[in-house]
Short mmCIF file of C-alpha atoms and ligand atoms in Angstrom, two decimals:
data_model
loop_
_atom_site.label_atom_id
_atom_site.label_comp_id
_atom_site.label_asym_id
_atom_site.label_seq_id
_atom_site.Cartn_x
_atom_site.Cartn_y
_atom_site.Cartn_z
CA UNK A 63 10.70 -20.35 -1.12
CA UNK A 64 11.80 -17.47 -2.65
CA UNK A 65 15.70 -17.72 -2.51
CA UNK A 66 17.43 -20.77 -4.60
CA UNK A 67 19.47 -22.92 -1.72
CA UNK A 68 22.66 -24.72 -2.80
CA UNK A 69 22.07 -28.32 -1.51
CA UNK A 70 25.09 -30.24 -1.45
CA UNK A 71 27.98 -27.61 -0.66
CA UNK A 72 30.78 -30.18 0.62
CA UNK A 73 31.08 -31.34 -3.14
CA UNK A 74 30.72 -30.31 -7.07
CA UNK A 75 27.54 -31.55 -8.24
CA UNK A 76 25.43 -30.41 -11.42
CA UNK A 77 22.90 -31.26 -13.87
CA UNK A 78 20.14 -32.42 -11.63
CA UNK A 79 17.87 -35.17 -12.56
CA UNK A 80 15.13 -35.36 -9.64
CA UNK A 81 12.21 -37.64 -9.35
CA UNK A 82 9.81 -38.42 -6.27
CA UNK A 83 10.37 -42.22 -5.34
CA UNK A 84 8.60 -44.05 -2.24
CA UNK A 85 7.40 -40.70 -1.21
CA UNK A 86 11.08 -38.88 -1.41
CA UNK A 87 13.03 -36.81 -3.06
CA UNK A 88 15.80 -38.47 -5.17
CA UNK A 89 18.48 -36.23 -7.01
CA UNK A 90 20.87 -37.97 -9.51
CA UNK A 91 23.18 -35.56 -10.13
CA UNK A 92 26.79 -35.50 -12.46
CA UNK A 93 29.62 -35.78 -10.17
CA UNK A 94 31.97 -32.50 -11.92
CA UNK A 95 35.45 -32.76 -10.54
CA UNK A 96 39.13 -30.81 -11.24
CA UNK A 97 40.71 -33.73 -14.30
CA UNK A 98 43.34 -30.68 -15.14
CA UNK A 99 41.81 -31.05 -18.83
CA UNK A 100 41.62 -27.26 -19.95
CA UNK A 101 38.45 -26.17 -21.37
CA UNK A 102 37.31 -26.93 -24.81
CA UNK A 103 34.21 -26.72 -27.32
CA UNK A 104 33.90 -30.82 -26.71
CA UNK A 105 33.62 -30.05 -23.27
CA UNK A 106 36.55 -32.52 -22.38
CA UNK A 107 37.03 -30.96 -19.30
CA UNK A 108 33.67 -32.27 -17.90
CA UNK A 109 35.85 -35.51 -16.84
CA UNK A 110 33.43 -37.17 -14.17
CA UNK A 111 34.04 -40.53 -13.28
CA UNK A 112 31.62 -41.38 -10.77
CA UNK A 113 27.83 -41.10 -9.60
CA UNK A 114 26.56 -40.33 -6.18
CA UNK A 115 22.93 -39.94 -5.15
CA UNK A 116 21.21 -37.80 -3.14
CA UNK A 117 17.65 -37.95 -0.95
CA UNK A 118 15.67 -35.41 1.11
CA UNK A 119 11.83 -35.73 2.26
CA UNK A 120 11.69 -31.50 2.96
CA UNK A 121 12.90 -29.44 0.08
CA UNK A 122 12.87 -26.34 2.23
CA UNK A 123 14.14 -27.18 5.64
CA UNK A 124 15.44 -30.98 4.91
CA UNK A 125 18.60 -32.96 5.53
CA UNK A 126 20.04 -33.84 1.80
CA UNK A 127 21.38 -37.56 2.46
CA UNK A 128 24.31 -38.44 0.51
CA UNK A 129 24.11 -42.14 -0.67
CA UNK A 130 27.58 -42.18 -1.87
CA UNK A 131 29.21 -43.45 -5.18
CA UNK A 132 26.17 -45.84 -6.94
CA UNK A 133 27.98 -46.60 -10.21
CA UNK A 134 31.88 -45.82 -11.43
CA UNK A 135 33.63 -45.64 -15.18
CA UNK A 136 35.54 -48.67 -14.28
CA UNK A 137 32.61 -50.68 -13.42
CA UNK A 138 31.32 -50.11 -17.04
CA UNK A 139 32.47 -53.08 -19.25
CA UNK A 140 32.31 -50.72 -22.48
CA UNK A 141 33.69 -47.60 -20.81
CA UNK A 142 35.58 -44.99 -22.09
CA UNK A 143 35.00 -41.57 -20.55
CA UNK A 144 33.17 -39.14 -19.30
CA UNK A 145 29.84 -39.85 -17.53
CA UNK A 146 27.50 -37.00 -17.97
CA UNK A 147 24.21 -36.44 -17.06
CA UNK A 148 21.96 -39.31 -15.55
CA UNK A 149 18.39 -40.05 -15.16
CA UNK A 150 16.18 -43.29 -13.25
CA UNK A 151 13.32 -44.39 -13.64
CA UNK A 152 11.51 -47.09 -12.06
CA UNK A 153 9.11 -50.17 -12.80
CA UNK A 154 8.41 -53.46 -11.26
CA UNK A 155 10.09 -52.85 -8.11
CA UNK A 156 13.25 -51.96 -10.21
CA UNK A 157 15.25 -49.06 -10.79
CA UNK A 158 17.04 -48.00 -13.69
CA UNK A 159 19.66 -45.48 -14.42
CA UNK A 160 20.42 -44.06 -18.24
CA UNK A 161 23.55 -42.40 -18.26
CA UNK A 162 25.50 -41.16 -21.33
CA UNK A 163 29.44 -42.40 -21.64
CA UNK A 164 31.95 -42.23 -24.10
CA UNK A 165 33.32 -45.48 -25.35
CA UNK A 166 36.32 -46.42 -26.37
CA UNK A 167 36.05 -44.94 -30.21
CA UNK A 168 35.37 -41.28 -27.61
CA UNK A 169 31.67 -41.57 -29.22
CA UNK A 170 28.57 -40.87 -26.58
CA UNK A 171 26.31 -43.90 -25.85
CA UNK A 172 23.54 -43.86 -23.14
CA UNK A 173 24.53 -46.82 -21.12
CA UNK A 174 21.75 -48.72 -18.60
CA UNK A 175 22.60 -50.05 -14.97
CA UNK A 176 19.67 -51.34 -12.83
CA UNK A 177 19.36 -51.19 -8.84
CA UNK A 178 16.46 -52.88 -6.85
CA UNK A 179 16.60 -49.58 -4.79
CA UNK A 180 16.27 -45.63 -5.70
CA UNK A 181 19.66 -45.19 -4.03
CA UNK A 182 21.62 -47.54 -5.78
CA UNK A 183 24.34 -49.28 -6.29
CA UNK A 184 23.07 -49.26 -9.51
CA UNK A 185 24.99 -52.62 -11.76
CA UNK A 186 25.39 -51.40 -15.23
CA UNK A 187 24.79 -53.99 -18.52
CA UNK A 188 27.18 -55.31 -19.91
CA UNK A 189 26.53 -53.04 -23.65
CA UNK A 190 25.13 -49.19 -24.21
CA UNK A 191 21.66 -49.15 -25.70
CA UNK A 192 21.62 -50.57 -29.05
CA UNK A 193 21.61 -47.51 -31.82
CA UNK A 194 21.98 -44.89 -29.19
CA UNK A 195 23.90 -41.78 -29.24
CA UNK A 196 24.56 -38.63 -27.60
CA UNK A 197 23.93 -37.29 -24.06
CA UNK A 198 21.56 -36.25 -21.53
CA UNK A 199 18.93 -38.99 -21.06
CA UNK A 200 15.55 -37.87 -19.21
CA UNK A 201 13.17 -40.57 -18.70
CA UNK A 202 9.33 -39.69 -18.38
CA UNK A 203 6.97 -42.06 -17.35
CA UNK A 204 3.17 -42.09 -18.02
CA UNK A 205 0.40 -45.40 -18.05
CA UNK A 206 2.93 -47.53 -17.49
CA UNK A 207 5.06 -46.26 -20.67
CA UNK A 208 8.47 -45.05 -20.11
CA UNK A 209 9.68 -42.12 -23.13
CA UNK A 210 13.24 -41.44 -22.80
CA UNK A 211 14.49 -38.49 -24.58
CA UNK A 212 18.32 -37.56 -25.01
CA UNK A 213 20.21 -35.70 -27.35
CA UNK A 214 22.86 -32.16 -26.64
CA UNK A 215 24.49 -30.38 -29.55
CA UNK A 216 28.46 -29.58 -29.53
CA UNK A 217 30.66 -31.91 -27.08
CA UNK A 218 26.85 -33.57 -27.07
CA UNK A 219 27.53 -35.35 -30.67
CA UNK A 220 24.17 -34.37 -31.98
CA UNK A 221 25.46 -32.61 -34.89
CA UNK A 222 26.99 -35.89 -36.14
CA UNK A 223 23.78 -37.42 -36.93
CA UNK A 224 20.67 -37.32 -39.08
CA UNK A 225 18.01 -39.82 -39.14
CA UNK A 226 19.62 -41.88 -36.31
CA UNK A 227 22.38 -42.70 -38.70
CA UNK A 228 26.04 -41.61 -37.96
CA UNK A 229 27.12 -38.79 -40.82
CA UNK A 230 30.50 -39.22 -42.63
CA UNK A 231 31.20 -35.02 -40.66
CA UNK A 232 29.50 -33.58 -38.15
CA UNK A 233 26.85 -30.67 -39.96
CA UNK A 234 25.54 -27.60 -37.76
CA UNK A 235 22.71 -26.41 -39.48
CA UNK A 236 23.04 -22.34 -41.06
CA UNK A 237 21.28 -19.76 -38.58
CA UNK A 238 18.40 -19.14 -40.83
CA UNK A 239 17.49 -23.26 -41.17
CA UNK A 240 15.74 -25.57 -38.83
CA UNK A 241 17.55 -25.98 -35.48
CA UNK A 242 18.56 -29.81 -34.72
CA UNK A 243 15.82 -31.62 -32.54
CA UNK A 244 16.21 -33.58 -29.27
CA UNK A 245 15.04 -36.97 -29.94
CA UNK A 246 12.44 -39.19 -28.20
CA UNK A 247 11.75 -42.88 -27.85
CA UNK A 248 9.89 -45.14 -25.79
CA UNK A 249 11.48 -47.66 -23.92
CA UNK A 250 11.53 -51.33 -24.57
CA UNK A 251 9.17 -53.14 -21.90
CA UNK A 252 12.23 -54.68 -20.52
CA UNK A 253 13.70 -51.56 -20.06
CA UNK A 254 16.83 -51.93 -21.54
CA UNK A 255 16.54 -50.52 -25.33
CA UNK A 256 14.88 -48.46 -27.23
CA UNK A 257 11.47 -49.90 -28.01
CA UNK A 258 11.41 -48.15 -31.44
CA UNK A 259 13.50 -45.71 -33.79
CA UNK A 260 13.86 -42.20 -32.09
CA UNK A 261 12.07 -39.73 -33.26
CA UNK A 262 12.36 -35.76 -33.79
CA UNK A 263 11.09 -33.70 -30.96
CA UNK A 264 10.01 -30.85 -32.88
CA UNK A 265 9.66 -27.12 -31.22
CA UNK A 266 7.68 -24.64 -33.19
CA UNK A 267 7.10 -20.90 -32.89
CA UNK A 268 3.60 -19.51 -32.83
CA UNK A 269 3.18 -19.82 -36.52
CA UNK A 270 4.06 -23.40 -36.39
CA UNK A 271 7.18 -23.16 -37.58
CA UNK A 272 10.57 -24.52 -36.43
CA UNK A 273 12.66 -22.77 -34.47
CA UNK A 274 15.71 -21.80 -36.58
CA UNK A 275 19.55 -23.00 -35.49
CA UNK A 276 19.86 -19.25 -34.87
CA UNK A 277 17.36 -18.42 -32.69
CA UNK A 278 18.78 -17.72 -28.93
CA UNK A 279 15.77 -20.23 -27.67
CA UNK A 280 16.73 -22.68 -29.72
CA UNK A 281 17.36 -26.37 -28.35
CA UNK A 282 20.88 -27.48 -27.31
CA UNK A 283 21.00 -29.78 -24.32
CA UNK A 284 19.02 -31.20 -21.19
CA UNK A 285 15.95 -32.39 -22.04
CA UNK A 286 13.28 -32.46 -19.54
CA UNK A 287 9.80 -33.43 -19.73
CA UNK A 288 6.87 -33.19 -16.99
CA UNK A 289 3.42 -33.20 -16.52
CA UNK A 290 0.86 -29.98 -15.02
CA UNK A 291 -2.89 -29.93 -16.15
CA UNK A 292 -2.76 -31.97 -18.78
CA UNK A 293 -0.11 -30.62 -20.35
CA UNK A 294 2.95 -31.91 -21.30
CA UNK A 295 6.29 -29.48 -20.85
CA UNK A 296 9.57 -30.08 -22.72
CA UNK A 297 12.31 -27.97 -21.39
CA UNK A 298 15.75 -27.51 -22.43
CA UNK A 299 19.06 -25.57 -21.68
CA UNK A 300 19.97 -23.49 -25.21
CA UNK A 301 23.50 -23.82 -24.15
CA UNK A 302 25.56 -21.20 -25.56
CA UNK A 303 22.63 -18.44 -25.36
CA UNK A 304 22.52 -19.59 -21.36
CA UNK A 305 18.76 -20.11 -21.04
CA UNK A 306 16.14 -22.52 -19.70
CA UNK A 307 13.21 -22.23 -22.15
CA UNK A 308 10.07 -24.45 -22.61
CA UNK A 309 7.95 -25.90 -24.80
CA UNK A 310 4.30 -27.18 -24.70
CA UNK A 311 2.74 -29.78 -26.34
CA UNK A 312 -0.41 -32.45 -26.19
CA UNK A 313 1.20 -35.47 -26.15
CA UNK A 314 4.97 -37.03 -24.43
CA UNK A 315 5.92 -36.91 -28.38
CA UNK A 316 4.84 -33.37 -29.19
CA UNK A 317 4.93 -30.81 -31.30
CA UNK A 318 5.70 -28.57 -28.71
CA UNK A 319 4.81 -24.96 -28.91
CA UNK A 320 7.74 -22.46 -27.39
CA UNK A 321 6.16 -20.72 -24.55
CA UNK A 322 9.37 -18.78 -23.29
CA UNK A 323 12.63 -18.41 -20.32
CA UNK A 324 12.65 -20.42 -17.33
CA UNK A 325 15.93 -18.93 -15.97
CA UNK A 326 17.57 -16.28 -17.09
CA UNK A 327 21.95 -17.15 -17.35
CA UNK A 328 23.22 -18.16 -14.15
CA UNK A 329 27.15 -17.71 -13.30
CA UNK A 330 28.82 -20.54 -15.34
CA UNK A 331 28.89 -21.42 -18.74
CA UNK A 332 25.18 -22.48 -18.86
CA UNK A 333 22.84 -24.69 -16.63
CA UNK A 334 20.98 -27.67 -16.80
CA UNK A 335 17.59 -28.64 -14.58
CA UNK A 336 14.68 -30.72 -13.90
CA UNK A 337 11.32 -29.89 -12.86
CA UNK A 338 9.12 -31.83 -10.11
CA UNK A 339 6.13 -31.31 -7.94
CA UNK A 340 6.30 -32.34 -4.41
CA UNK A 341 4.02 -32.07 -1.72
CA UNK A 342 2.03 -29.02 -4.15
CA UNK A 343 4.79 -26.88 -4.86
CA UNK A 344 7.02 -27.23 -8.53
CA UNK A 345 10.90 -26.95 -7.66
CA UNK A 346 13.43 -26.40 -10.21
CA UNK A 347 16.64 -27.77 -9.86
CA UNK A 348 19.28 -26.69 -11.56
CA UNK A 349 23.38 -25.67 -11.26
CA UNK A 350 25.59 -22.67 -11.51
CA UNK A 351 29.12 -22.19 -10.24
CA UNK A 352 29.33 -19.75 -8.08
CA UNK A 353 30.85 -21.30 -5.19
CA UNK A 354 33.71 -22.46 -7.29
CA UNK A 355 34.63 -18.82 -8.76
CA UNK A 356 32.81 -19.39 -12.18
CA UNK A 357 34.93 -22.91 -12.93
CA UNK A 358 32.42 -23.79 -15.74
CA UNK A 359 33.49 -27.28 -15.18
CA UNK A 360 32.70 -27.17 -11.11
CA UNK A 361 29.52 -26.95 -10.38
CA UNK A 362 27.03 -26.59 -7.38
CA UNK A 363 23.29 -28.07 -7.48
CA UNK A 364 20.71 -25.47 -6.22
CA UNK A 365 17.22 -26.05 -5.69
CA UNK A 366 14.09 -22.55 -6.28
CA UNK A 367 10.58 -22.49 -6.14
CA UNK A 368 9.14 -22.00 -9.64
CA UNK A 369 5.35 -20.57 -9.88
CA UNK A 370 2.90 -20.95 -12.72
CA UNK A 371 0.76 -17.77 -14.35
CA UNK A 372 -3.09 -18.77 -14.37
CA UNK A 373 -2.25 -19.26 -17.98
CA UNK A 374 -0.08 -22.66 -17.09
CA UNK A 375 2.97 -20.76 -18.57
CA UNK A 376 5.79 -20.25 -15.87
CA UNK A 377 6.94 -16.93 -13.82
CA UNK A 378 10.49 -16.43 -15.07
CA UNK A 379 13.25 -16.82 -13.06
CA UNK A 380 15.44 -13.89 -13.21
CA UNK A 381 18.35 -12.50 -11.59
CA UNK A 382 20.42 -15.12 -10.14
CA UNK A 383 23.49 -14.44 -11.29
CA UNK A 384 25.12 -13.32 -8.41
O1 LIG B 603 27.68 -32.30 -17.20
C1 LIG B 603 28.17 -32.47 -18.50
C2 LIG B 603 27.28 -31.79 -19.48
O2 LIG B 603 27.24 -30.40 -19.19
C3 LIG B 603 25.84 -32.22 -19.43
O3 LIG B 603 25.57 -33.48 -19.95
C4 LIG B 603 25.27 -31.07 -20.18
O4 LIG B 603 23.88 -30.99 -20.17
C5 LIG B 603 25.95 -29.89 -19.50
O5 LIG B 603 25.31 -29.55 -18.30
#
């Protein structure tokens, strides 16, 4: 597959969390819709107020099933606005969906609602995950242990906190000094909180250092982790540079060592993917908005092959932006 296919062009759908469940492919997507909110740094024009999700057992030449709205904002006891990007995970026959929300003080909490199916409806608790913050949940699951990392910079709410504790002002570090980290935690065994503090997910450069708050490859938003060779990857859109970079560590918690670009910018103001291996090929799913004319807040999921070097570091994706 050497041509990225849009997969779901009746609708706007981005930010593509996809995991293999009973054998399938399941996408969990952000619903992007017109809300008439013009764009801003906060990113209040990404309005979405629904979830759908989305199946398919043939990546190449497969059907995409549409499973229709699983969870709504006004189903969510503690909502305010704005459901961004989702993940689910699954364990015990259950299956549960992380999703970051505004509540009703407009600050980002990652939310739980739990289906007994991959396709939902999904029935959301009643409160957000106690001492959580900030967006863009990814769950990875390993020996039974489920580490859920979050955490986006700018409309993302990342800046406003240091050492899981909300700052009096929001602090973006100078370019020359550490960039901010996404943060990692493992999930209670119930599923439904964080089973201990989050901690930093630190990216170094070759000499072991931190990337710097300046540095195009730096960490802004979409965490993702998988698996390949015993290897663990941590990738991540840098947001306003407009890359998918990667990271490679030892263990779920890292360090991670910065290996290089995914995907090169794709029309739209950045993207945001997941990675997943299914029936032995890795697929990259990911977003841009061309079909809507470059509306940075209408998106279109797209699915590519993505190859490994003998190495185990990935063939960069370039030249997709037409
Ligand atoms: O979809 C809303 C936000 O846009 C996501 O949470 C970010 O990762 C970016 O894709």
């Amino acid at each position: 597959m050497k041509k990225a296919k849009y997969l779901f062009p009746k609708d706007y759908m981005a930010d593509p969390s996809v995991h293999v469940f009973e054998d399938k492919i399941y996408i969990y997507p952000s619903h992007d819709r017109e809300s008439g909110i013009a764009e801003n740094d906060n990113g209040d024009h990404f309005d979405m107020a629904d979830y759908h999700v989305f199946s398919l057992d043939d990546v190449e030449n497969g059907e995409v099933t549409d499973h229709g709205v699983v969870l709504s904002v006004q189903d969510i006891p503690w909502a305010g606005r704005q459901l961004w990007d989702c993940d689910v995970a699954h364990k015990n026959g259950k299956y549960y969906m992380y999703f970051p929300l505004k509540d009703q003080n407009d600050i980002f909490r990652i939310g739980v609602a739990i289906s007994d199916r991959p396709y939902g409806p999904f029935v959301p608790e009643k409160h957000p995950i106690m001492g959580s913050y900030s967006i863009d949940p990814c769950v990875f699951e390993e020996d039974g242990k489920h580490y859920i990392y979050f955490g986006g910079i700018w409309g993302g709410q990342l800046q406003r906190y240091r050492d899981n504790k909300a700052l009096e002002s929001a602090i973006l570090p100078e370019n020359d000094e550490a960039a901010i980290c996404p943060k990692v935690s493992i999930l209670r065994d119930d599923m439904l909180e964080f089973g201990e503090e989050p901690k930093d997910v630190l990216i170094l450069d070759e000499n072991g250092k931190p990337l710097p708050h300046g540095d195009q490859h730096r960490f802004f938003e979409a965490s993702w982790m998988h698996k390949h060779n015993g290897k663990y990857y941590f990738s991540y859109s840098t947001g306003d540079t407009h890359l998918l970079c990667y990271a490679i560590g030892d263990n779920p918690y890292g360090p991670f060592t910065y290996q290089g670009v995914i995907l090169t910018p794709v029309v739209g103001w950045t993207t945001h993917h997941s990675i997943v291996e299914y029936k032995g090929k890795t697929y990259l799913f990911f977003h841009d908005s061309v079909p809507s004319g470059g509306k940075t807040w209408l998106r279109s999921m797209k699915v590519i092959e993505l190859e490994y070097n003998e190495d185990g570091t990935f063939k960069t994706i370039e030249g997709l932006e037409a």
